XYZ file of C-alpha atoms in Angstrom:
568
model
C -4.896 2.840 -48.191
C -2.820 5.773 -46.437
C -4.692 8.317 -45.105
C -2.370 10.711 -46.567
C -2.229 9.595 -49.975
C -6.376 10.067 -49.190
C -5.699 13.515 -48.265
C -3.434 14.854 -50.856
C -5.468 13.427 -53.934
C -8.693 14.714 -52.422
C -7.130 18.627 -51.464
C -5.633 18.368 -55.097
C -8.752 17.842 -56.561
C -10.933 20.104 -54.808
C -8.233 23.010 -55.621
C -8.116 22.545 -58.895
C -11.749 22.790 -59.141
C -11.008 26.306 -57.996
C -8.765 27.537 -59.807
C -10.265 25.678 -63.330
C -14.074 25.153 -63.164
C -15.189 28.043 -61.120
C -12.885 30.122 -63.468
C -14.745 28.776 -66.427
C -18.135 29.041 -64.574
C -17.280 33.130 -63.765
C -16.705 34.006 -67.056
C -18.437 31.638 -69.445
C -21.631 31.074 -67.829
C -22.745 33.539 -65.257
C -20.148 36.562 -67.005
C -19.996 38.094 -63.996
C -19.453 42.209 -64.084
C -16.864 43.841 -62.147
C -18.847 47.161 -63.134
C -22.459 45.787 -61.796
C -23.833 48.186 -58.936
C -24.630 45.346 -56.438
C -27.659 45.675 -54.066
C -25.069 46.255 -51.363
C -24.073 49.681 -52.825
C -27.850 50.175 -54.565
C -29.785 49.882 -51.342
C -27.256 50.396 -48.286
C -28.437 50.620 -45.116
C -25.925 49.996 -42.628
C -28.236 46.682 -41.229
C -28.605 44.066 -43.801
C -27.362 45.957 -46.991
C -23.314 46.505 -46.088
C -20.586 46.469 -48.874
C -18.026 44.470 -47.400
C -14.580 43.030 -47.737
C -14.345 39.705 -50.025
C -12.300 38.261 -47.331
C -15.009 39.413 -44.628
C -17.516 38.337 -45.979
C -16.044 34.524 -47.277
C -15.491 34.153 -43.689
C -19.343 35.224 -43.048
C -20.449 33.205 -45.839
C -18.744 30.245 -44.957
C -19.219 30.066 -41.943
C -22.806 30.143 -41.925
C -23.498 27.594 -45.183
C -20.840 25.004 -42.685
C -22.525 24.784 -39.730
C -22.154 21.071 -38.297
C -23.760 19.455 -41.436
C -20.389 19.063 -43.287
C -19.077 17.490 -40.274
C -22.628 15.371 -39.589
C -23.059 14.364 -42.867
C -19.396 12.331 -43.513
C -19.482 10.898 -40.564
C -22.458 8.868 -40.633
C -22.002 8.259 -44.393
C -19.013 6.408 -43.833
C -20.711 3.003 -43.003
C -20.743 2.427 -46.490
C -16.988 2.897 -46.763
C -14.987 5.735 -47.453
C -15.089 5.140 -50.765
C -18.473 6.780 -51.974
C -17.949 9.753 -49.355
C -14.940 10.372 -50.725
C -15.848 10.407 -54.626
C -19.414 12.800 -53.650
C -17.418 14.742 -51.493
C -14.550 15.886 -53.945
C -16.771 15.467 -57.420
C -19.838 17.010 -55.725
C -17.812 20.179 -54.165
C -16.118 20.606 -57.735
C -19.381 20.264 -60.020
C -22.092 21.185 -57.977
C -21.725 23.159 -54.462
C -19.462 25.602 -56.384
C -21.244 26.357 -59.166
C -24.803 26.478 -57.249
C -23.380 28.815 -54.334
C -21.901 31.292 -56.844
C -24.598 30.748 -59.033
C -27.285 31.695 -56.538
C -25.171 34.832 -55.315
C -25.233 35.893 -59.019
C -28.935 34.934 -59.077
C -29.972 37.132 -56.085
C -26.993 39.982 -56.989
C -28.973 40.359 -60.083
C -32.100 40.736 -58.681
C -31.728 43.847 -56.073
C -30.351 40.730 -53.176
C -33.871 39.100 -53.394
C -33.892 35.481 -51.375
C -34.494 32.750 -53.390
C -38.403 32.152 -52.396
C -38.831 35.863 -53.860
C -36.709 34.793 -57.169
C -39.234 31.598 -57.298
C -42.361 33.915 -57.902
C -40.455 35.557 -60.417
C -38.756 32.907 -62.697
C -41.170 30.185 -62.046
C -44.283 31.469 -61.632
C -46.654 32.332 -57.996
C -47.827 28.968 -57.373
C -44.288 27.285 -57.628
C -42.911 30.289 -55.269
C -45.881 29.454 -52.361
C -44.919 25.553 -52.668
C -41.204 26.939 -52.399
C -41.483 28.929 -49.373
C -43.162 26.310 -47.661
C -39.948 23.936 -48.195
C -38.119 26.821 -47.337
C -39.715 27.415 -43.846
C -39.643 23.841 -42.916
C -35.911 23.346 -43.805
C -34.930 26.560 -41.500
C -37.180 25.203 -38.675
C -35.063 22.018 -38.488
C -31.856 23.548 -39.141
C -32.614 26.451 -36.101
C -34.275 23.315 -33.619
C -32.083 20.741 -34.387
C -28.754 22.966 -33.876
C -29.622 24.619 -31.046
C -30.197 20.666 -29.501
C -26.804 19.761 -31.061
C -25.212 22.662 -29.851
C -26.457 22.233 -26.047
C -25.888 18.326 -25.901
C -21.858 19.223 -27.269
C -21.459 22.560 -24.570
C -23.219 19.488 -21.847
C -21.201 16.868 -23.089
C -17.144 19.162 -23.513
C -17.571 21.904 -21.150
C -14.232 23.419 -21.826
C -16.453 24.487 -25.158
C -18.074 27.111 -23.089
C -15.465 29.873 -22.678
C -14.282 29.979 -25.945
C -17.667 29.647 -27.813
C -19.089 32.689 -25.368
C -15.990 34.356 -25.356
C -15.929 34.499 -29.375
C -18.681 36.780 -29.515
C -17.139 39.340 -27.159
C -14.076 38.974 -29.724
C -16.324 39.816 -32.957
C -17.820 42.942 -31.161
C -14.610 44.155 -30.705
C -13.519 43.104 -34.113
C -16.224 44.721 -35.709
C -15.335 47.968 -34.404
C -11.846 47.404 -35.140
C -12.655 47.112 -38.424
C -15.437 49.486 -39.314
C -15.042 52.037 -36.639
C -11.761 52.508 -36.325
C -10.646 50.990 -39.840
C -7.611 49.189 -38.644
C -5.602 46.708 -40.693
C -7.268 43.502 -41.491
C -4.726 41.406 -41.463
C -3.297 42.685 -38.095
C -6.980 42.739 -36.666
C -7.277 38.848 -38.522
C -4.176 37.650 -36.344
C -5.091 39.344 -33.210
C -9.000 37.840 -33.081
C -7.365 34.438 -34.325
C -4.861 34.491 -31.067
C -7.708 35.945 -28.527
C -10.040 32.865 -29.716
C -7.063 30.467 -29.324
C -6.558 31.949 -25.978
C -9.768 31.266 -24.854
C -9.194 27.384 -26.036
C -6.872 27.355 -23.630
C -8.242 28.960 -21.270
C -11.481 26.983 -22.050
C -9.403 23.703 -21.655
C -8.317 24.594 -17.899
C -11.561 25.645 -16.664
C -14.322 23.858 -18.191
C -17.872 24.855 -17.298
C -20.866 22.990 -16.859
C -23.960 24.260 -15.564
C -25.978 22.706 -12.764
C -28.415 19.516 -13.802
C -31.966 20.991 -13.385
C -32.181 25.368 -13.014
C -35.500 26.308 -11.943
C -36.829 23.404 -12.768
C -35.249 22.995 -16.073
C -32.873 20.407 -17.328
C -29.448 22.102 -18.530
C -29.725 21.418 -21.761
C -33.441 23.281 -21.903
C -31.604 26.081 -20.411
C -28.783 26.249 -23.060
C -31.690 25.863 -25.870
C -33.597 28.801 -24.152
C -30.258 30.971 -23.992
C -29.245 30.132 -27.640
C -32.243 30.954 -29.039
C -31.984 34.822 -27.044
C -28.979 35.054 -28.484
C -29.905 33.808 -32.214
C -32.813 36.553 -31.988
C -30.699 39.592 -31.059
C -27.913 38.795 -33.359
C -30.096 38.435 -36.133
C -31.665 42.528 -36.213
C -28.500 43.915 -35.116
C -26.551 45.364 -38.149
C -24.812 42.650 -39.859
C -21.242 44.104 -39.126
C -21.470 44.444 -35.651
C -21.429 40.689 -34.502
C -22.430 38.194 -37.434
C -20.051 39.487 -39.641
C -16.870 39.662 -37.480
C -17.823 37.060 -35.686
C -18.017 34.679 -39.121
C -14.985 35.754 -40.245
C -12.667 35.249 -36.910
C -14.575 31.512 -37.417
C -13.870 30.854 -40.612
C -9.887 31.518 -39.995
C -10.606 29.948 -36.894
C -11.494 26.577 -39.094
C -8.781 26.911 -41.837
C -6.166 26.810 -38.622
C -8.340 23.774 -37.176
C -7.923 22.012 -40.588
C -4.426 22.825 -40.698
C -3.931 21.190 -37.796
C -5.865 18.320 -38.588
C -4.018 17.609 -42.757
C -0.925 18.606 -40.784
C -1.577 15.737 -38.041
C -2.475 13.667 -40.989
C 0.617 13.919 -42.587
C 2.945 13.572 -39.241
C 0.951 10.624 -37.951
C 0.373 8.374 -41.872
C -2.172 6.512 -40.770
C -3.617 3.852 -42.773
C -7.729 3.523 -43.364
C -8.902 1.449 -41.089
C -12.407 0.882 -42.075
C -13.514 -0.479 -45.361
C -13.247 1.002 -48.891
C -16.496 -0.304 -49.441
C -18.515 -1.903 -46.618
C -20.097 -5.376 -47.649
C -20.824 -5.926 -43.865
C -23.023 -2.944 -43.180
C -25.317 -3.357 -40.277
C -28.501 -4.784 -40.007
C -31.057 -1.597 -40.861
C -28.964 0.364 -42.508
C -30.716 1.781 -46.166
C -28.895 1.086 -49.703
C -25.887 3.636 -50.713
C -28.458 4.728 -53.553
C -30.262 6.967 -52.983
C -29.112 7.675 -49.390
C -25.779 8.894 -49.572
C -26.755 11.840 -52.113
C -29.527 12.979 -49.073
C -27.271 11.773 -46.023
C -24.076 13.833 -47.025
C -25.819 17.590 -47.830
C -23.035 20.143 -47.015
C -19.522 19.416 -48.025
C -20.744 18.298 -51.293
C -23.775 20.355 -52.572
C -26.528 22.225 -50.302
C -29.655 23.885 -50.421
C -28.967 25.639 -47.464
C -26.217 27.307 -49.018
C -28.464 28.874 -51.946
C -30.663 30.497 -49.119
C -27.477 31.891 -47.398
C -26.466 32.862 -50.516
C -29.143 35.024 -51.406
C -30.342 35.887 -47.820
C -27.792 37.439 -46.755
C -24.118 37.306 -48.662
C -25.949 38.993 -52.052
C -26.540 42.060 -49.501
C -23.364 42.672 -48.497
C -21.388 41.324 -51.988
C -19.093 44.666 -52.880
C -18.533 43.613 -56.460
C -20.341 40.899 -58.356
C -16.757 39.645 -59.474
C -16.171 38.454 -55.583
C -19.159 36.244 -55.850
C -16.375 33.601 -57.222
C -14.769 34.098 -54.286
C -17.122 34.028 -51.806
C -19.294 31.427 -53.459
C -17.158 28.673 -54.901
C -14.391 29.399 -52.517
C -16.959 28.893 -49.665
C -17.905 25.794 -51.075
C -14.424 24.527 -51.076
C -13.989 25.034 -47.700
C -16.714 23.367 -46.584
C -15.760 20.441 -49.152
C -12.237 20.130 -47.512
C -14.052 19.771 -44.105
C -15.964 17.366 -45.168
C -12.856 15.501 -46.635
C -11.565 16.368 -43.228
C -14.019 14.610 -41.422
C -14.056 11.372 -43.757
C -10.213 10.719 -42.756
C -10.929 11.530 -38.840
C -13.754 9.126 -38.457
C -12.121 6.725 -40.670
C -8.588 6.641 -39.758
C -8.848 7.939 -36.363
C -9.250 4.664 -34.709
C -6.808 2.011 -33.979
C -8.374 -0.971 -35.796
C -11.558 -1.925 -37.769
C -13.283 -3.691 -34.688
C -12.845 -0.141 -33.173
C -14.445 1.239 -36.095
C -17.073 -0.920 -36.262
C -17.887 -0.793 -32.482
C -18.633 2.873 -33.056
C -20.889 2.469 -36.100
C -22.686 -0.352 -34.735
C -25.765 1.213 -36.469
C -26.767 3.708 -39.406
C -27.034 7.336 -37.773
C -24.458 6.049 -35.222
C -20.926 8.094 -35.540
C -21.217 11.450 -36.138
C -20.006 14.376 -34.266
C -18.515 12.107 -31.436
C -16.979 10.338 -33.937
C -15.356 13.401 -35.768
C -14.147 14.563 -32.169
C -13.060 11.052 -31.233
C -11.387 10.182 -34.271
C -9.776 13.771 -35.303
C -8.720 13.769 -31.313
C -6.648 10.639 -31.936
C -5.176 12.191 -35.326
C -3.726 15.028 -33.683
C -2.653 13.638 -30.699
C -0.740 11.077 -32.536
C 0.510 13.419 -35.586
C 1.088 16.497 -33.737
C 1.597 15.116 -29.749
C -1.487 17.969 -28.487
C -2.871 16.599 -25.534
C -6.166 14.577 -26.064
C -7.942 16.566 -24.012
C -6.695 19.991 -25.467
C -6.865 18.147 -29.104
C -10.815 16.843 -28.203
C -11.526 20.811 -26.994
C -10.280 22.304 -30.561
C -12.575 20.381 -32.529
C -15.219 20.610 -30.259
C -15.025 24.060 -30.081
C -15.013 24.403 -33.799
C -18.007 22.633 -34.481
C -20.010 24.362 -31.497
C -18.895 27.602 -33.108
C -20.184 26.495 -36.896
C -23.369 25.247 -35.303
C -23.782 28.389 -33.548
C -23.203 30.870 -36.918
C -25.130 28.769 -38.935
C -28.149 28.763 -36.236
C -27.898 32.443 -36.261
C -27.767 33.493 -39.905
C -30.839 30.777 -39.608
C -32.941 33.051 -37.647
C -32.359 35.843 -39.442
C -33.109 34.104 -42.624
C -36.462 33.014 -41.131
C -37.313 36.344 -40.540
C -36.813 37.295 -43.891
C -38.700 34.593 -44.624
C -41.889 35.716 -42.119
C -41.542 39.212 -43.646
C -41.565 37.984 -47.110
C -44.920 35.629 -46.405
C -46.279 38.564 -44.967
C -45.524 40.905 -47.629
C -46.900 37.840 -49.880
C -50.062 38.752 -47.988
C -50.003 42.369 -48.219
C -49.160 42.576 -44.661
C -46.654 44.406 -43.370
C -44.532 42.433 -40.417
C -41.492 44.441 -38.702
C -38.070 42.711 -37.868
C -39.074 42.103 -33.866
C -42.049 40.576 -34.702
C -40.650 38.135 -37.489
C -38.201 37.858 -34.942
C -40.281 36.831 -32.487
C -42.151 34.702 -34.532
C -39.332 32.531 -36.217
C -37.991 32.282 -32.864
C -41.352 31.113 -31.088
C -42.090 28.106 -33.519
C -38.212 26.945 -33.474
C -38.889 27.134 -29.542
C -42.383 25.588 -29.915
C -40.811 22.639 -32.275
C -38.005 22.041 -29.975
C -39.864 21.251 -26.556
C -43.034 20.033 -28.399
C -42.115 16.776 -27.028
C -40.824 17.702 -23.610
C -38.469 19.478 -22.257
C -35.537 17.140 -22.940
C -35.117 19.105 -26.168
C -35.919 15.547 -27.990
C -38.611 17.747 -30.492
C -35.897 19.882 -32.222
C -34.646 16.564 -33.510
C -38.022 14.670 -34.739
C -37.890 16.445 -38.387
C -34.301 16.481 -38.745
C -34.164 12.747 -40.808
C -36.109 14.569 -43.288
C -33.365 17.634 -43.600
C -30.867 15.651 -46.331
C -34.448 15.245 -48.448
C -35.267 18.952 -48.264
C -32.042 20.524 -48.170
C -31.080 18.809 -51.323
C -34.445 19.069 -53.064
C -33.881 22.657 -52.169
C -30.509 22.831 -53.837
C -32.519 21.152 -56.900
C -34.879 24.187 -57.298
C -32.342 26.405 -56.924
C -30.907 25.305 -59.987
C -33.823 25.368 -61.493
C -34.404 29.099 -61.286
C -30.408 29.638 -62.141
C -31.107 27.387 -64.922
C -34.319 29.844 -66.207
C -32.135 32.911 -65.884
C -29.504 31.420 -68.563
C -31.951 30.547 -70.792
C -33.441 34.212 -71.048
C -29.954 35.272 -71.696
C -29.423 32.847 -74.187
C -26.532 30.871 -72.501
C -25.600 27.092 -71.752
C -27.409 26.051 -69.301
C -25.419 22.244 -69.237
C -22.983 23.041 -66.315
C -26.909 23.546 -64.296
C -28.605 21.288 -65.752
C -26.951 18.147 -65.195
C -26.384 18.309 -61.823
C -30.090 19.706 -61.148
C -31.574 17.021 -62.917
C -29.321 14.249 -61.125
C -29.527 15.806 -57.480
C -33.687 15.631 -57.982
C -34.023 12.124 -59.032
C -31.899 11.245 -55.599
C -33.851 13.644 -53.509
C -37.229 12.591 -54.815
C -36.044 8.981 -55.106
C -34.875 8.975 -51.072
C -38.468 11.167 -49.948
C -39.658 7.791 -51.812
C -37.748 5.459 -49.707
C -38.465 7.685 -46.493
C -41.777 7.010 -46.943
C -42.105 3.501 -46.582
C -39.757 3.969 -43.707
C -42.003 6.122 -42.244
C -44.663 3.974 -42.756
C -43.053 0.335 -41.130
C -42.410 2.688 -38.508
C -46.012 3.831 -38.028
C -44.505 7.648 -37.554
C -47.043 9.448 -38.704
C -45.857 12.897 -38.279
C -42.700 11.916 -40.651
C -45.120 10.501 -42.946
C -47.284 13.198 -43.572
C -44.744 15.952 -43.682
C -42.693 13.310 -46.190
C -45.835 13.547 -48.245
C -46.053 17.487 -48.493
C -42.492 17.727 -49.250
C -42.490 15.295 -52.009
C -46.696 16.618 -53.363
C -44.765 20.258 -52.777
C -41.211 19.260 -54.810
C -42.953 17.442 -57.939
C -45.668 20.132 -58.064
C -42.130 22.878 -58.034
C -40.465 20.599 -60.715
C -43.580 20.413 -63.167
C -43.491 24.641 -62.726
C -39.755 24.537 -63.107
C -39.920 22.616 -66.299
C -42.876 24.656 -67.663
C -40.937 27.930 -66.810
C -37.868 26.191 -68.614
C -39.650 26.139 -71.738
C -40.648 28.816 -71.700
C -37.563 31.033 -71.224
C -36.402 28.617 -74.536
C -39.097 30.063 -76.591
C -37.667 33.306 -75.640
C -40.733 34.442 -72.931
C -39.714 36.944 -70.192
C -36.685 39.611 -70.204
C -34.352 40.722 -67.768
C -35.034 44.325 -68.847
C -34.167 46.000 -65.973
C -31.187 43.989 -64.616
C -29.740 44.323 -68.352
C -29.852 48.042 -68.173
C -28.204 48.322 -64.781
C -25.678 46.119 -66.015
C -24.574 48.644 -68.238
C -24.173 51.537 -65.713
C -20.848 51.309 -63.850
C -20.885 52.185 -59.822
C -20.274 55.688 -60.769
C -22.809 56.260 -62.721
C -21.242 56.480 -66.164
C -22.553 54.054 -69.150
């Protein structure tokens, strides 16, 4: 098959689950209120509690729910073919990541901009919301240890990354004065932070920089870890517009121009699919499509990660409830048509199928390098850019997803600190959750030296968690509709589909885990699975509940009916 015909059925479909389902989902379903005071306007604050631009804050949104998952996740689930990524990649994006991003925006929007763990306690009941913060703690800890790793390794391994992903940052300050302080034009300030970060590509591309192999001691990649995680703790308590927001948003343009260029290459160069459809020669080792694919591809088709962003974060800063369409399902389509992206690069981006199969030799093999590899080859063919200047764009753009998502991580575990410790009737200020979620990422990472090799021993068990995650998300969207009386089928479904796969795959993990003799997988593998069947059981009790009409929104239905100035 041509990779283009690939491309234009999958963008096609993707859209049109814009502009039709999420349409249908906005006003049928979750009947969202243009007249709603949202948290951002009920409890400003200038730090975490900002009403914001819809654009702004998509780019902030998105860019912290994409990370390097969507580009991850693809490209090792392509040694079963590109069939199945393709279908869970465009049907998931459409029917589930859509509807449970906006959903949980809603969720949190109508509950003051309370995270999800704090919803839990309410709509499912206290001992569901302690089993729910512990998956929620364990799934930031590998997403904050195991990108700061991936991040290091990619600035080691393309060091005309460095520039441009350092140099972004001093482009968001300035952008987020531009825009707040001085209230200039976004779309003048959008093109000028767009050129300055393309700039620094180029300049990036001329001067690569790579730092020395041991510093005091330390291998380089300990001392990129150490620097990342500085710089993931002091973004995440300054004020939100200052740096995370800005700095999202110039990203997430940043990425739309990066898949531009990579559909456009598509196009010009017509490749054809090199590897299989379906792959009836998989390698020895490698698990069965079902359940794996569902846990192996997370982001780009539906994400649990997403649903903490969601309500960590974007619900503090959403200006009207309206632009949680927007920012939600939009978001999700974004990260849906990188995913897509990534499919064709590390499937058509080689010259034949002994390439291809040289490259995934093994499951887990591919990945990253294989998105940069393959997309590389795309462009340079399609669009005649330089392979080196073509390797650096990508690069670049998946250091700087890594690097938002990792910080919007840390400050979501220190929401997550502060919440346990309210939880505990103790009171725990932002330096010292800081400190704290930034100490056990640290602790996790060179637990097993100080190659780094730690921040990746949890990660096989992220696609498990993440998407058992996404799972009890729905499940407390799904109690909120039944109190108000609505459908609940658009939820439902895909909630009770995405947990038989996740709990189906901790299953399979665990006798993994156990040929393996790794014990440490093993045992956390148990807790997740004792901790998501003892969530479901509450989930399904607090279901039926709600049905028999128990519990009342009384509060959020009366501020529903004041408008944002005040008036009935």
């Amino acid at each position: 098959m041509n990779s283009v015909l690939l491309a234009v059925i999958g963008v096609a479909m993707i859209l049109a689950g814009y502009v039709l389902y999420s349409k249908y989902l906005a006003n049928r379903i979750y009947r969202l209120e243009p007249n709603f005071t949202t948290p951002s306007h009920e409890l400003t604050d200038g730090v975490d509690y900002v009403p914001t631009n819809k654009y702004v804050l998509w780019g902030h949104h998105f860019t912290s729910v994409a990370g390097a998952a969507p580009i991850v996740g693809p490209a090792v689930a392509v040694i079963w073919g590109w069939l199945p990524a393709f279908l869970w990649v465009t049907l998931g994006t459409i029917f589930m990541a859509g509807m449970h991003d906006m959903g949980a925006l809603w969720a949190s929007v109508r509950n003051k901009g309370k995270s999800i763990g704090a919803l839990s306690e309410r709509y499912i009941g206290a001992r569901g919301a302690n089993l729910f913060l512990v998956v929620i703690f364990l799934l930031l800890l590998m997403v904050n240890a195991a990108f700061a790793v991936v991040i290091a390794n990619l600035l080691i391994s393309t060091p005309t990354a460095v520039i441009p992903t350092w140099g972004a940052i001093v482009v968001a300050l300035l952008i987020g004065q531009a825009i707040y302080r001085f209230t200039w034009n976004l779309a003048a300030v959008s093109v000028i932070g767009v050129v300055a970060l393309y700039t620094l590509i180029l300049i990036g591309n001329q001067f690569p920089i790579s730092l020395p192999e041991t510093v005091m001691g330390m291998p380089d990649n300990a001392v990129w870890i150490i620097i990342l995680f500085v710089y993931a703790g002091i973004a995440s308590i300054l004020p939100v517009w200052l740096l995370l927001q800005p700095r999202d948003y110039i990203n997430g343009l940043q990425l739309f121009i990066g898949l531009g260029l990579l559909y456009g290459s598509v196009l010009l160069a017509g490749r054809d699919m090199v590897a299989p459809a379906f792959n009836s020669n998989v390698p020895e080792g490698t698990p069965s499509l079902i359940p794996l694919l569902f846990v192996t591809i997370a982001c780009g088709a539906i994400s649990g990660f997403h649903g903490m962003v969601a309500s960590g974060t974007s619900s503090k800063q959403l200006d009207k409830e309206t632009d949680a369409r927007f920012v939600g399902y939009f978001g999700a389509v974004g990260e849906g048509l990188l995913a897509l992206g990534a499919i064709i690069a590390t499937t058509a981006g080689f010259r034949t199928l002994a390439d291809w199969e040289s490259v995934y030799s093994a499951f887990n093999e591919g990945g990253v390098t294989a998105f940069v590899d393959g997309g590389g080859s795309i462009m340079n063919a399609g669009l005649g850019l330089p392979t080196s200047l073509s390797a650096t764009v990508l690069a670049t753009m998946a250091v700087l997803f890594a690097a938002t998502t990792m910080d919007t991580g840390v400050r979501l575990q220190r929401f997550v600190v502060q919440e346990a410790g309210d939880a505990m009737r103790m009171t725990v200020g932002k330096g010292t959750a800081t400190i704290i979620a930034v100490a056990v990422a640290l602790g996790l990472t060179f637990g097993a030296g100080l190659d780094g090799s730690g921040g990746l021993l949890i990660w096989p068990l992220f696609g498990t968690t993440n998407q058992l995650m996404a799972g009890l998300t729905l499940g407390i969207i799904a109690v909120m509709l039944l109190r108000r009386k609505r459908t609940i089928v658009p939820v439902v479904l895909p909630m009770v589909f995405l947990l038989a796969m996740t709990v189906y795959a901790l299953f399979v993990q665990l006798g993994t885990f156990y040929r393996d003799s790794n014990w440490l997988l093993l045992v956390l593998d148990l807790i997740i699975l004792v901790a998501a069947v003892w969530v479901i059981v509450e989930s399904v009790g607090a279901m039926n509940r709600a049905r028999q009409g128990e519990g009342a929104d009384d509060e959020e239905v009366e501020r529903a009916s004041i408008s944002r100035d005040g008036s009935s």
